[in-house]
CSV table of C-alpha atoms in Angstrom, one decimal:
chain,number,residue,atom,x,y,z
F,1,UNK,CA,-37.0,-3.2,13.7
F,2,UNK,CA,-33.9,-0.9,13.8
F,3,UNK,CA,-30.8,-2.3,12.0
F,4,UNK,CA,-28.9,-2.5,15.2
F,5,UNK,CA,-31.6,-3.7,17.6
F,6,UNK,CA,-31.5,-7.5,17.0
F,7,UNK,CA,-31.9,-10.3,19.5
F,8,UNK,CA,-28.9,-12.5,20.5
F,9,UNK,CA,-28.9,-15.3,18.0
F,10,UNK,CA,-29.2,-18.9,19.1
F,11,UNK,CA,-26.2,-19.9,17.0
F,12,UNK,CA,-22.7,-18.9,17.9
F,13,UNK,CA,-21.2,-16.8,15.1
F,14,UNK,CA,-17.5,-16.1,14.9
F,15,UNK,CA,-16.6,-12.4,14.5
F,16,UNK,CA,-13.7,-11.0,12.5
F,17,UNK,CA,-12.0,-7.8,13.5
F,18,UNK,CA,-11.6,-5.2,10.7
F,19,UNK,CA,-7.8,-5.3,10.9
F,20,UNK,CA,-7.8,-9.1,10.3
F,21,UNK,CA,-10.2,-8.7,7.3
F,22,UNK,CA,-8.0,-6.0,5.8
F,23,UNK,CA,-4.9,-8.2,6.4
F,24,UNK,CA,-6.6,-11.0,4.4
F,25,UNK,CA,-7.5,-8.7,1.5
F,26,UNK,CA,-4.0,-7.2,1.5
F,27,UNK,CA,-2.4,-10.7,1.4
F,28,UNK,CA,-4.4,-11.5,-1.7
F,29,UNK,CA,-6.9,-14.0,-0.1
F,30,UNK,CA,-10.1,-14.5,-1.9
F,31,UNK,CA,-12.8,-12.8,0.3
F,32,UNK,CA,-16.5,-13.0,-0.1
F,33,UNK,CA,-18.6,-10.4,1.6
F,34,UNK,CA,-22.3,-10.2,2.2
F,35,UNK,CA,-23.2,-6.6,2.8
F,36,UNK,CA,-26.5,-6.4,4.7
F,37,UNK,CA,-26.9,-2.6,4.6
F,38,UNK,CA,-29.4,-0.9,2.5
F,39,UNK,CA,-28.7,-0.7,-1.2
F,40,UNK,CA,-28.2,3.1,-1.3
F,41,UNK,CA,-25.5,2.8,1.5
F,42,UNK,CA,-23.8,-0.1,-0.4
F,43,UNK,CA,-23.7,1.8,-3.7
F,44,UNK,CA,-22.2,4.9,-2.0
F,45,UNK,CA,-19.3,3.2,-0.3
F,46,UNK,CA,-18.2,-0.4,0.4
F,47,UNK,CA,-15.2,-2.5,1.0
F,48,UNK,CA,-13.3,-2.9,-2.4
F,49,UNK,CA,-10.5,-5.1,-3.5
F,50,UNK,CA,-9.2,-7.0,-6.5
F,51,UNK,CA,-9.8,-10.2,-4.6
F,52,UNK,CA,-13.1,-9.2,-3.0
F,53,UNK,CA,-16.4,-10.7,-4.1
F,54,UNK,CA,-19.3,-8.6,-2.8
F,55,UNK,CA,-23.0,-9.2,-2.8
F,56,UNK,CA,-25.6,-6.8,-1.3
F,57,UNK,CA,-28.7,-8.2,0.4
F,58,UNK,CA,-30.3,-5.8,3.0
F,59,UNK,CA,-30.8,-7.3,6.5
F,60,UNK,CA,-34.6,-7.0,6.3
F,61,UNK,CA,-34.7,-9.9,3.8
F,62,UNK,CA,-33.6,-12.2,6.7
F,63,UNK,CA,-36.4,-11.1,9.1
F,64,UNK,CA,-39.0,-13.7,8.1
F,65,UNK,CA,-38.9,-17.3,9.1
F,66,UNK,CA,-39.1,-18.4,5.5
F,67,UNK,CA,-36.4,-16.6,3.6
F,68,UNK,CA,-37.0,-16.3,-0.2
F,69,UNK,CA,-35.0,-18.9,-2.1
F,70,UNK,CA,-34.1,-16.4,-4.6
F,71,UNK,CA,-32.2,-14.6,-1.8
F,72,UNK,CA,-30.4,-17.7,-0.5
F,73,UNK,CA,-29.4,-18.5,-4.1
F,74,UNK,CA,-27.4,-15.1,-4.3
F,75,UNK,CA,-25.3,-16.2,-1.4
F,76,UNK,CA,-22.4,-18.6,-2.0
F,77,UNK,CA,-22.6,-21.9,-0.1
F,78,UNK,CA,-19.3,-23.2,-1.3
F,79,UNK,CA,-17.0,-20.8,0.6
F,80,UNK,CA,-16.7,-18.7,3.7
F,81,UNK,CA,-18.8,-15.6,3.8
F,82,UNK,CA,-18.2,-12.6,6.0
F,83,UNK,CA,-21.5,-10.7,6.7
F,84,UNK,CA,-21.2,-7.0,7.5
F,85,UNK,CA,-23.6,-4.1,8.2
F,86,UNK,CA,-23.2,-0.6,9.6
F,87,UNK,CA,-22.2,-1.3,13.2
F,88,UNK,CA,-22.3,-5.1,13.6
F,89,UNK,CA,-25.7,-5.8,15.1
F,90,UNK,CA,-27.6,-6.7,12.0
F,91,UNK,CA,-24.7,-8.7,10.5
F,92,UNK,CA,-24.5,-11.0,13.6
F,93,UNK,CA,-28.3,-11.7,13.2
F,94,UNK,CA,-28.0,-12.4,9.5
F,95,UNK,CA,-24.9,-14.5,9.9
F,96,UNK,CA,-26.7,-16.6,12.5
F,97,UNK,CA,-29.7,-17.0,10.3
F,98,UNK,CA,-27.6,-18.3,7.5
F,99,UNK,CA,-25.4,-20.6,9.9
F,100,UNK,CA,-28.7,-22.3,10.9
F,101,UNK,CA,-29.1,-23.1,7.2
F,102,UNK,CA,-25.7,-24.6,6.9
F,103,UNK,CA,-23.7,-21.7,5.5
F,104,UNK,CA,-20.0,-21.1,6.4
F,105,UNK,CA,-20.3,-17.6,7.8
F,106,UNK,CA,-18.8,-15.1,10.2
F,107,UNK,CA,-19.5,-11.4,10.7
F,108,UNK,CA,-17.4,-8.1,10.7
F,109,UNK,CA,-17.0,-6.8,14.2
F,110,UNK,CA,-18.4,-3.2,14.4
F,111,UNK,CA,-19.4,-3.3,10.8
F,112,UNK,CA,-18.5,-0.4,8.5
F,113,UNK,CA,-17.8,1.8,11.5
F,114,UNK,CA,-15.1,-0.6,12.5
F,115,UNK,CA,-13.6,-0.6,9.0
F,116,UNK,CA,-13.6,3.3,9.1
F,117,UNK,CA,-11.6,3.1,12.3
F,118,UNK,CA,-8.6,1.4,10.5
F,119,UNK,CA,-5.7,3.9,10.3
F,120,UNK,CA,-2.3,2.8,9.2
F,121,UNK,CA,1.1,4.5,9.1
F,122,UNK,CA,3.6,3.6,6.3
F,123,UNK,CA,7.1,5.0,5.8
F,124,UNK,CA,7.7,7.0,2.6
F,125,UNK,CA,10.9,5.3,1.7
F,126,UNK,CA,11.6,7.5,-1.3
F,127,UNK,CA,11.6,10.6,0.8
F,128,UNK,CA,15.2,11.8,0.9
F,129,UNK,CA,14.9,15.0,3.0
F,130,UNK,CA,15.9,15.4,6.6
F,131,UNK,CA,14.2,13.2,9.1
F,132,UNK,CA,11.6,10.4,8.6
F,133,UNK,CA,8.2,10.9,6.8
F,134,UNK,CA,5.2,8.6,7.4
F,135,UNK,CA,2.1,8.5,5.4
F,136,UNK,CA,-1.2,7.8,7.3
F,137,UNK,CA,-3.8,5.9,5.3
F,138,UNK,CA,-7.5,5.4,6.1
F,139,UNK,CA,-8.6,2.7,3.7
F,140,UNK,CA,-12.4,3.3,4.2
F,141,UNK,CA,-12.3,6.7,2.7
F,142,UNK,CA,-8.9,7.0,1.1
F,143,UNK,CA,-7.8,9.8,3.5
F,144,UNK,CA,-4.1,10.4,3.7
F,145,UNK,CA,-2.0,12.4,6.2
F,146,UNK,CA,1.8,13.0,6.8
F,147,UNK,CA,3.9,12.7,9.9
F,148,UNK,CA,7.3,14.2,9.6
F,149,UNK,CA,9.8,13.7,12.5
F,150,UNK,CA,13.4,14.5,13.1
F,151,UNK,CA,15.7,15.4,16.0
F,152,UNK,CA,13.0,15.0,18.7
F,153,UNK,CA,10.4,17.2,16.9
F,154,UNK,CA,7.4,16.3,14.6
F,155,UNK,CA,4.6,17.8,12.5
F,156,UNK,CA,1.4,16.3,11.2
F,157,UNK,CA,-0.1,17.5,7.8
F,158,UNK,CA,-3.9,17.1,7.3
F,159,UNK,CA,-4.8,15.3,10.5
F,160,UNK,CA,-8.3,13.8,11.2
F,161,UNK,CA,-10.0,14.7,14.3
F,162,UNK,CA,-11.1,11.0,14.8
F,163,UNK,CA,-7.4,10.0,15.3
F,164,UNK,CA,-6.2,12.8,17.5
F,165,UNK,CA,-5.2,10.4,20.3
F,166,UNK,CA,-3.4,8.2,17.8
F,167,UNK,CA,-1.1,11.1,16.6
F,168,UNK,CA,-0.3,11.9,20.2
F,169,UNK,CA,0.4,8.3,21.0
F,170,UNK,CA,2.6,7.7,18.0
F,171,UNK,CA,4.5,10.9,18.8
F,172,UNK,CA,5.1,9.5,22.4
F,173,UNK,CA,6.1,6.1,21.0
F,174,UNK,CA,8.6,7.7,18.6
F,175,UNK,CA,10.0,9.9,21.4
F,176,UNK,CA,9.2,13.2,19.6
F,177,UNK,CA,7.4,16.3,20.5
F,178,UNK,CA,4.5,17.0,18.1
F,179,UNK,CA,5.1,20.6,17.2
F,180,UNK,CA,2.8,21.5,14.4
F,181,UNK,CA,-0.6,20.3,13.0
F,182,UNK,CA,-1.0,21.8,9.5
F,183,UNK,CA,-4.1,21.8,7.3
F,184,UNK,CA,-3.8,22.2,3.5
F,185,UNK,CA,-7.3,23.7,3.3
F,186,UNK,CA,-10.8,23.7,4.5
F,187,UNK,CA,-11.7,20.1,4.0
F,188,UNK,CA,-15.1,18.9,2.7
F,189,UNK,CA,-15.0,15.1,3.3
F,190,UNK,CA,-13.7,14.8,6.9
F,191,UNK,CA,-13.4,16.8,10.1
F,192,UNK,CA,-10.0,18.3,10.6
F,193,UNK,CA,-8.0,17.3,13.7
F,194,UNK,CA,-6.0,20.7,13.7
F,195,UNK,CA,-8.1,22.3,16.4
F,196,UNK,CA,-8.3,19.3,18.5
F,197,UNK,CA,-4.5,18.8,18.5
F,198,UNK,CA,-4.2,22.6,19.2
F,199,UNK,CA,-6.1,22.2,22.5
F,200,UNK,CA,-3.6,19.4,23.3
F,201,UNK,CA,-0.7,21.8,23.1
F,202,UNK,CA,0.2,21.3,19.4
F,203,UNK,CA,0.5,24.5,17.3
F,204,UNK,CA,-2.4,24.4,14.8
F,205,UNK,CA,-1.8,26.0,11.5
F,206,UNK,CA,-4.3,26.9,8.8
F,207,UNK,CA,-3.7,28.4,5.3
F,208,UNK,CA,-3.7,32.2,5.5
F,209,UNK,CA,-5.6,32.3,2.2
F,210,UNK,CA,-8.4,30.2,3.8
F,211,UNK,CA,-9.3,32.6,6.5
F,212,UNK,CA,-11.4,34.8,4.2
F,213,UNK,CA,-13.8,31.8,3.8
F,214,UNK,CA,-15.1,32.7,7.3
F,215,UNK,CA,-13.0,30.7,9.6
F,216,UNK,CA,-14.3,31.5,13.0
F,217,UNK,CA,-11.3,30.4,15.1
F,218,UNK,CA,-8.5,31.9,12.9
F,219,UNK,CA,-7.3,34.2,15.9
F,220,UNK,CA,-6.7,31.1,17.9
F,221,UNK,CA,-4.4,29.4,15.4
F,222,UNK,CA,-1.3,30.2,13.3
F,223,UNK,CA,-1.5,30.8,9.7
F,224,UNK,CA,0.6,29.8,6.7
F,225,UNK,CA,1.2,32.2,3.8
F,226,UNK,CA,2.9,31.4,0.6
F,227,UNK,CA,6.6,30.7,1.3
F,228,UNK,CA,6.4,30.5,5.0
F,229,UNK,CA,8.5,27.8,6.6
F,230,UNK,CA,8.2,25.6,9.6
F,231,UNK,CA,11.2,24.0,11.1
F,232,UNK,CA,11.0,20.4,12.3
F,233,UNK,CA,14.5,19.3,13.6
F,234,UNK,CA,16.7,19.9,10.7
F,235,UNK,CA,13.9,19.5,8.3
F,236,UNK,CA,11.9,22.4,6.7
F,237,UNK,CA,8.2,22.5,5.6
F,238,UNK,CA,7.5,25.3,3.1
F,239,UNK,CA,4.0,26.6,2.3
F,240,UNK,CA,3.2,26.7,-1.4
F,241,UNK,CA,0.1,28.4,-2.4
F,242,UNK,CA,-1.8,26.3,-4.9
F,243,UNK,CA,-5.6,27.4,-5.2
F,244,UNK,CA,-8.1,25.8,-7.5
F,245,UNK,CA,-9.7,23.1,-5.5
F,246,UNK,CA,-10.4,25.8,-3.0
F,247,UNK,CA,-9.4,29.5,-2.9
F,248,UNK,CA,-7.2,28.7,0.2
F,249,UNK,CA,-5.6,25.5,-0.9
F,250,UNK,CA,-2.0,25.4,0.2
F,251,UNK,CA,0.5,22.6,-0.4
F,252,UNK,CA,3.5,21.9,1.8
F,253,UNK,CA,7.0,21.1,0.4
F,254,UNK,CA,8.5,18.8,3.0
F,255,UNK,CA,12.3,18.6,3.1
F,256,UNK,CA,12.4,19.6,-0.6
F,257,UNK,CA,11.5,16.1,-1.3
F,258,UNK,CA,7.7,15.6,-1.1
F,259,UNK,CA,4.9,18.0,-1.9
F,260,UNK,CA,1.9,17.4,0.3
F,261,UNK,CA,-0.7,18.6,-2.2
F,262,UNK,CA,-3.9,18.3,-0.1
F,263,UNK,CA,-6.7,18.0,-2.7
F,264,UNK,CA,-4.9,19.8,-5.4
F,265,UNK,CA,-3.2,16.8,-7.2
F,266,UNK,CA,-3.5,13.1,-6.5
F,267,UNK,CA,-1.4,10.4,-7.9
F,268,UNK,CA,-4.3,9.2,-10.1
F,269,UNK,CA,-6.2,12.4,-10.7
F,270,UNK,CA,-6.5,16.2,-10.1
F,271,UNK,CA,-8.9,18.1,-7.9
F,272,UNK,CA,-12.5,18.8,-8.5
F,273,UNK,CA,-13.1,22.6,-8.6
F,274,UNK,CA,-16.7,22.8,-7.5
F,275,UNK,CA,-17.0,22.2,-3.9
F,276,UNK,CA,-16.4,25.7,-2.8
F,277,UNK,CA,-17.6,27.8,-5.8
F,278,UNK,CA,-20.4,25.5,-6.9
F,279,UNK,CA,-21.3,24.7,-10.5
F,280,UNK,CA,-21.4,28.4,-11.6
F,281,UNK,CA,-17.9,29.1,-10.3
F,282,UNK,CA,-16.2,25.8,-11.2
F,283,UNK,CA,-14.9,26.9,-14.6
F,284,UNK,CA,-13.0,29.7,-13.1
F,285,UNK,CA,-11.8,27.5,-10.2
F,286,UNK,CA,-10.7,25.0,-12.8
F,287,UNK,CA,-8.6,27.7,-14.6
F,288,UNK,CA,-7.1,28.7,-11.4
F,289,UNK,CA,-6.2,25.1,-10.6
F,290,UNK,CA,-4.6,24.6,-14.0
F,291,UNK,CA,-2.3,27.7,-13.3
F,292,UNK,CA,-1.4,26.3,-9.8
F,293,UNK,CA,-0.4,22.9,-11.3
F,294,UNK,CA,1.5,24.4,-14.2
F,295,UNK,CA,3.3,27.3,-12.4
F,296,UNK,CA,3.7,26.0,-8.8
F,297,UNK,CA,3.7,22.2,-8.9
F,298,UNK,CA,5.0,21.0,-12.2
F,299,UNK,CA,7.9,23.5,-12.1
F,300,UNK,CA,9.4,21.5,-9.2
F,301,UNK,CA,12.1,18.9,-10.1
F,302,UNK,CA,10.8,15.8,-11.7
F,303,UNK,CA,11.9,13.6,-8.8
F,304,UNK,CA,9.9,15.5,-6.3
F,305,UNK,CA,7.3,13.1,-4.8
F,306,UNK,CA,3.6,14.1,-4.8
F,307,UNK,CA,1.5,13.0,-1.9
F,308,UNK,CA,-2.2,14.0,-1.9
F,309,UNK,CA,-4.7,14.1,1.0
F,310,UNK,CA,-6.5,11.3,-0.6
F,311,UNK,CA,-6.3,8.3,-2.9
F,312,UNK,CA,-9.2,6.7,-4.9
F,313,UNK,CA,-10.5,3.5,-3.3
F,314,UNK,CA,-12.5,2.6,-6.3
F,315,UNK,CA,-11.2,-0.6,-7.8
F,316,UNK,CA,-11.5,-1.7,-11.5
F,317,UNK,CA,-11.5,-5.4,-10.4
F,318,UNK,CA,-14.2,-5.4,-7.8
F,319,UNK,CA,-16.4,-8.3,-8.6
F,320,UNK,CA,-20.0,-9.2,-7.7
F,321,UNK,CA,-21.0,-12.6,-6.6
F,322,UNK,CA,-21.2,-13.9,-10.2
F,323,UNK,CA,-17.6,-12.7,-10.8
F,324,UNK,CA,-18.8,-9.7,-12.9
F,325,UNK,CA,-16.8,-6.5,-12.8
F,326,UNK,CA,-18.9,-3.8,-10.9
F,327,UNK,CA,-16.7,-0.6,-11.1
F,328,UNK,CA,-15.2,1.1,-14.1
F,329,UNK,CA,-12.8,3.6,-12.6
F,330,UNK,CA,-9.1,2.9,-11.7
F,331,UNK,CA,-8.0,2.8,-8.2
F,332,UNK,CA,-4.8,4.4,-7.1
F,333,UNK,CA,-1.9,2.0,-7.2
F,334,UNK,CA,0.5,2.2,-4.2
F,335,UNK,CA,4.2,2.5,-4.8
F,336,UNK,CA,6.6,-0.3,-3.9
F,337,UNK,CA,6.9,1.0,-0.2
F,338,UNK,CA,3.1,0.8,0.1
F,339,UNK,CA,2.5,4.6,0.0
F,340,UNK,CA,0.3,6.6,-2.3
F,341,UNK,CA,3.1,8.7,-3.6
F,342,UNK,CA,4.6,9.3,-7.1
F,343,UNK,CA,7.4,11.5,-8.6
F,344,UNK,CA,6.2,14.5,-10.5
F,345,UNK,CA,7.9,13.3,-13.6
F,346,UNK,CA,6.1,10.1,-13.6
F,347,UNK,CA,2.7,11.8,-13.1
F,348,UNK,CA,3.3,14.1,-16.1
F,349,UNK,CA,4.1,11.1,-18.2
F,350,UNK,CA,1.0,9.2,-17.2
F,351,UNK,CA,-1.6,11.8,-16.7
F,352,UNK,CA,-3.0,13.5,-19.8
F,353,UNK,CA,-4.6,16.3,-17.8
F,354,UNK,CA,-1.1,17.6,-16.8
F,355,UNK,CA,0.0,18.2,-20.4
F,356,UNK,CA,-3.2,19.7,-21.9
F,357,UNK,CA,-3.6,23.3,-22.7
F,358,UNK,CA,-5.8,25.4,-20.3
F,359,UNK,CA,-9.2,25.0,-22.1
F,360,UNK,CA,-8.8,21.3,-22.8
F,361,UNK,CA,-7.9,20.9,-19.1
F,362,UNK,CA,-11.0,22.8,-18.0
F,363,UNK,CA,-13.4,21.0,-20.4
F,364,UNK,CA,-12.1,17.6,-19.4
F,365,UNK,CA,-12.4,18.0,-15.5
F,366,UNK,CA,-15.8,19.5,-15.8
F,367,UNK,CA,-17.1,16.9,-18.2
F,368,UNK,CA,-17.6,13.9,-15.7
F,369,UNK,CA,-17.8,15.3,-12.1
F,370,UNK,CA,-18.5,12.6,-9.5
F,371,UNK,CA,-21.2,13.0,-6.8
F,372,UNK,CA,-20.2,15.4,-4.1
F,373,UNK,CA,-18.9,14.0,-0.8
F,374,UNK,CA,-21.6,12.9,1.6
F,375,UNK,CA,-22.5,15.6,4.2
F,376,UNK,CA,-20.0,17.9,2.6
F,377,UNK,CA,-21.8,21.1,3.4
F,378,UNK,CA,-22.0,20.1,7.2
F,379,UNK,CA,-18.5,19.1,7.2
F,380,UNK,CA,-17.2,22.3,5.6
F,381,UNK,CA,-19.3,24.4,8.2
F,382,UNK,CA,-17.8,22.3,11.0
F,383,UNK,CA,-14.3,22.8,9.8
F,384,UNK,CA,-15.0,26.6,9.5
F,385,UNK,CA,-16.1,26.5,13.1
F,386,UNK,CA,-19.7,27.4,12.3
F,387,UNK,CA,-21.1,24.1,13.6
F,388,UNK,CA,-20.2,22.3,16.9
F,389,UNK,CA,-20.4,18.5,16.8
F,390,UNK,CA,-19.2,16.0,19.4
F,391,UNK,CA,-16.8,13.3,18.4
F,392,UNK,CA,-19.5,10.7,17.6
F,393,UNK,CA,-21.3,13.1,15.3
F,394,UNK,CA,-18.0,14.1,13.7
F,395,UNK,CA,-17.1,10.4,13.0
F,396,UNK,CA,-20.7,9.8,11.4
F,397,UNK,CA,-20.5,12.9,9.3
F,398,UNK,CA,-17.4,11.8,7.4
F,399,UNK,CA,-18.3,8.1,6.8
F,400,UNK,CA,-18.3,7.3,3.1
F,401,UNK,CA,-16.1,8.0,0.1
F,402,UNK,CA,-14.1,11.3,-0.2
F,403,UNK,CA,-15.0,12.1,-3.8
F,404,UNK,CA,-12.7,15.2,-3.8
F,405,UNK,CA,-11.1,14.3,-7.2
F,406,UNK,CA,-12.4,14.7,-10.7
F,407,UNK,CA,-13.4,11.5,-12.3
F,408,UNK,CA,-9.9,10.0,-12.8
F,409,UNK,CA,-10.8,7.5,-15.5
F,410,UNK,CA,-10.7,10.1,-18.3
F,411,UNK,CA,-7.7,11.9,-16.9
F,412,UNK,CA,-4.9,9.4,-17.2
F,413,UNK,CA,-3.1,8.4,-20.4
F,414,UNK,CA,-3.2,5.0,-21.9
C-alpha cells in the first residue's frame, strides 16, 4: 500500500495546520510528535524544537489489525500526540487507528510538505541603513532570504522559486515595486526563484563570477561583479565577491548595515567548501574561503550585521519519547528581533574558526563534513539551467535539510 493511499478512517480525527503547530512550538508548549515516515526520512530531517518530543514509528506498523504491543508502548498515552507523515494521508490513518484505541491524537495537515510550505517574514530591527529590511525564514530547511524596500522600490536576495507568488504579493501589500531579484551563488539546496521572478518583470541578477560554471541563461539576466551597486530607493546594495563555498559566491552589502553572505558565513558556522569542487578540490576552496572571510568580511566594521542564506535547524535539546537528547550539534539562536543575524564583532568573539590561522582553519572545516544536501547535484543542474523541472518537481527536490555549512559544533568557542 502506498503511504498516501489509505482508506477514509471510521473515526473522525482532528487535523492541525502547519502554522498552528509552529505557533505552539514557538510559544514554548510541550509538543509530542509521532512521525510515521520511514526511518531514513525521519533521520534525514524532521521537526525539531527544545520543547518537542519526537518518536518515529513507520506507518506500516499500523496496517495489521493486531498492532504489536511493543509499538503501542512507544507512543505516549498520557498527552496529546500529533501524527505526521510526508503528505498527510498516512498520518490520518495512523491517528484514527490510535484514536480507536483511546489515544488523544490529531494529525498534521499536509504532513512534512505542509511544514515545508511555512515561510515567514521578520523585520531586521538592528538594520540601520536606508529603508526597511525583512528576513524571510523557512523553518523546514533553514533557508533565509532578504527583502529590502524603500521609497516605493524593493529588492529580494536569495529568493526561492516555491515562493515566487509570495514575494510579488508581499511587494503589492507593501505598495512597492519589486525591482531586483539577486542570487548570491548557484545554490545546492533549493531551487532559485530569480528566473521565475525575472519572467514576472523583476530584473534577475546572478553573480558575474558564477557564469563560468555553465549557466545556460546568463544572457537573459543581469550580472553582479565585485563592487557593482543596485539602488533601491535611497538604499544601496553593493556586491562583494567572497568565493570559497563556490567559485562565484558573492555577498551583498545592504545599506552599509547588513552583509547578506549567502552560504559563505552563517551566524553559527562557516561554509562547507566541497559542493562545487568535490573532495579533491575542497582544501583549496577552504583556503579561498579563509581569504574571503579574513579580507572581505571581517574587515567590515564590527557592528555590521551578518545574515546568511541559512540557519541550522539542528537543536541540541531535541528529545525522543523517553526524554533523551537525540542531537548533539547547536542550532542557530535567533536575535532578540527573531532574525538569524549577528554583528561581525560578536561572531569573531564567539566563533573560533574566525580567529585561526589558515591551516588550522582548513583542517578544522574539513575534519567533520556533514552529509551533502539531498538531491544537490540535480538542484545545481536545475539552477544552472541544465535541467527543466515543473513546480511540483522543484518543491520535491529541495525537501530536507540544507547542509550547506561545515559541522558547526566544532567551530564555535566555549
